[in-house]
Coordinates of C-alpha atoms in Angstrom, one line a residue:
M1 CA 234.3 45.4 71.3
T2 CA 237.9 47.4 70.5
A3 CA 240.3 45.7 68.1
L4 CA 243.6 46.8 68.1
L5 CA 243.5 45.9 63.9
T6 CA 241.5 45.1 61.3
Y7 CA 241.4 41.6 60.4
K8 CA 240.9 40.0 57.0
Y9 CA 238.7 37.4 56.0
I10 CA 237.9 34.7 53.0
V11 CA 234.5 33.7 52.2
A12 CA 234.5 29.8 50.3
E13 CA 230.9 28.6 49.8
D14 CA 229.8 27.4 46.2
E15 CA 226.5 29.0 46.3
P16 CA 226.8 32.6 45.1
L17 CA 223.4 34.1 46.7
I18 CA 224.8 32.2 49.9
R19 CA 228.3 34.1 49.9
H20 CA 227.2 37.4 48.8
N21 CA 224.9 36.7 52.0
V22 CA 227.5 35.4 54.4
L23 CA 229.5 38.8 53.4
K24 CA 226.9 41.0 53.8
K25 CA 226.2 39.5 57.4
V26 CA 229.6 40.2 58.1
A27 CA 229.9 43.6 57.2
S28 CA 226.2 44.3 59.2
L29 CA 228.3 43.5 62.2
H30 CA 230.7 46.3 62.1
L31 CA 233.4 44.3 63.6
P32 CA 237.0 45.1 62.8
L33 CA 237.1 42.9 60.2
E34 CA 237.8 43.1 55.4
A35 CA 236.8 40.7 53.4
V36 CA 240.1 39.7 50.9
G37 CA 238.6 37.0 48.8
S38 CA 235.5 34.9 48.2
S39 CA 235.3 31.7 46.3
G40 CA 232.7 28.6 45.1
D41 CA 235.6 26.2 46.1
G42 CA 238.2 25.5 48.8
Q43 CA 240.8 24.9 46.1
T44 CA 240.5 28.8 44.4
A45 CA 240.1 30.0 48.6
L46 CA 243.2 27.5 49.1
E47 CA 245.2 29.3 46.5
Q48 CA 243.9 33.3 47.7
V49 CA 244.9 32.2 51.5
K50 CA 248.5 31.9 49.8
T51 CA 248.1 35.5 48.3
A52 CA 246.2 37.6 50.6
C53 CA 246.9 36.2 53.8
P54 CA 243.8 36.1 55.9
H55 CA 243.6 35.5 59.7
F56 CA 240.8 33.3 59.0
V57 CA 238.3 31.7 56.2
I58 CA 234.4 30.9 56.4
T59 CA 233.9 27.9 54.6
D60 CA 230.8 25.9 53.2
I61 CA 231.3 22.4 54.3
R62 CA 229.9 20.6 51.4
M63 CA 231.2 22.3 47.8
P64 CA 232.6 20.9 44.4
V65 CA 236.4 20.6 44.0
M66 CA 237.3 20.3 47.2
D67 CA 235.3 20.6 50.1
G68 CA 235.6 22.7 53.4
L69 CA 236.2 19.7 55.4
H70 CA 239.6 19.5 53.3
L71 CA 240.6 23.2 53.2
A72 CA 240.5 23.2 56.7
H73 CA 242.7 20.3 56.6
C74 CA 244.9 22.0 54.1
L75 CA 244.6 25.7 56.7
Y76 CA 245.6 23.2 59.6
D77 CA 248.4 21.3 58.0
F78 CA 250.3 24.7 55.7
Y79 CA 248.5 27.5 57.5
P80 CA 248.3 26.8 61.3
A81 CA 247.9 30.8 62.2
V82 CA 244.8 31.1 59.6
K83 CA 241.8 30.5 61.7
C84 CA 238.3 28.5 60.2
V85 CA 234.2 28.8 60.6
I86 CA 232.6 26.0 58.7
L87 CA 229.5 26.8 57.6
S88 CA 226.9 23.5 57.0
G89 CA 223.3 22.6 55.7
Y90 CA 224.1 19.6 58.0
D91 CA 223.4 19.3 61.1
D92 CA 225.7 15.4 61.5
F93 CA 227.8 15.3 64.6
K94 CA 230.7 13.4 62.4
Y95 CA 230.8 16.8 60.1
A96 CA 231.9 18.6 63.6
Q97 CA 233.6 16.2 64.7
E98 CA 235.3 15.7 62.1
A99 CA 236.4 19.6 61.5
L100 CA 237.7 19.3 65.3
K101 CA 240.3 17.2 64.5
Y102 CA 242.2 20.6 62.2
G103 CA 241.3 22.8 64.8
V104 CA 238.3 24.8 63.4
S105 CA 237.0 28.0 65.7
D106 CA 233.3 27.6 65.0
F107 CA 231.1 25.5 63.1
L108 CA 227.7 27.0 62.5
L109 CA 224.7 25.6 61.1
K110 CA 223.0 27.0 58.3
P111 CA 220.2 29.1 57.5
L112 CA 223.4 31.5 59.3
K113 CA 221.7 33.2 62.1
T114 CA 223.1 36.8 62.5
D115 CA 223.9 36.3 66.1
E116 CA 225.4 33.0 66.3
L117 CA 228.0 34.9 63.2
R118 CA 228.6 37.6 65.7
T119 CA 230.1 35.2 68.5
A120 CA 231.7 32.8 66.5
L121 CA 233.4 36.7 65.0
Q122 CA 233.7 38.6 68.0
K123 CA 236.1 35.3 69.5
I124 CA 238.5 35.3 66.3
V125 CA 238.6 38.8 67.4
L126 CA 239.7 38.5 70.5
N127 CA 241.4 35.4 70.2
L128 CA 243.4 37.5 66.8
D129 CA 243.6 40.8 69.7
A130 CA 245.6 39.1 72.1
E131 CA 247.8 36.8 69.8
H132 CA 248.7 40.7 68.5
Q133 CA 249.1 41.8 72.5
N134 CA 251.6 39.2 73.0
C135 CA 253.8 39.6 70.1
S136 CA 253.6 43.5 70.8
A137 CA 254.7 42.7 74.6
M138 CA 257.2 40.8 73.4
D139 CA 258.8 43.3 71.6
T140 CA 259.2 45.3 74.7
H141 CA 260.9 43.5 76.4
G142 CA 263.9 43.7 74.4
L143 CA 263.3 40.6 72.5
S144 CA 265.4 42.2 68.8
A145 CA 263.8 41.7 65.9
E146 CA 265.8 39.0 64.7
N147 CA 264.2 36.9 67.5
L148 CA 261.1 37.7 66.7
N149 CA 261.3 36.7 63.0
R150 CA 262.9 33.3 64.2
L151 CA 260.3 32.4 66.6
L152 CA 256.9 33.8 64.1
V153 CA 258.7 31.4 61.3
D154 CA 259.2 28.4 63.6
Y155 CA 255.6 29.5 64.9
L156 CA 254.4 29.5 61.1
Q157 CA 256.5 26.2 59.7
K158 CA 255.3 24.1 62.7
G159 CA 251.9 25.3 63.6
R160 CA 253.2 25.1 67.5
A161 CA 251.2 27.0 69.8
C162 CA 252.8 29.9 70.6
P163 CA 256.1 30.3 72.5
W164 CA 255.5 32.9 74.8

């Protein structure tokens, strides 16, 4: 798997030991990923999204202040380009069903298995690479920087599928 870029991510998990373990597991996968933040609640993670501009967030489903489902909902509404992976200790279909409403990329159960994490993150990297290639192809097909910027702003503001 050859990625075009290094992709940034944030981990939101209220239990420090689990948060550290998730960061360590992601690093052990040797994927083109860079942690740009971690937090113990969804509200802090959302603030980090505003400043760090990650490509995706890995979040626990139940946390104080703002839970993972609410965080996923905020990302879906305000940062549609930011992907989300939810971690849960609850094997409850209603949580997964709710997560799907917000375009969550994956729903992984705790204890987190390295192979499942690898599969979920490889899928995200492949999707991000494809998006990057599509944008690059648009640029090489004579689209002016101004038009490209207009399309990207429209995409980010309205959360629509990439028009190309």
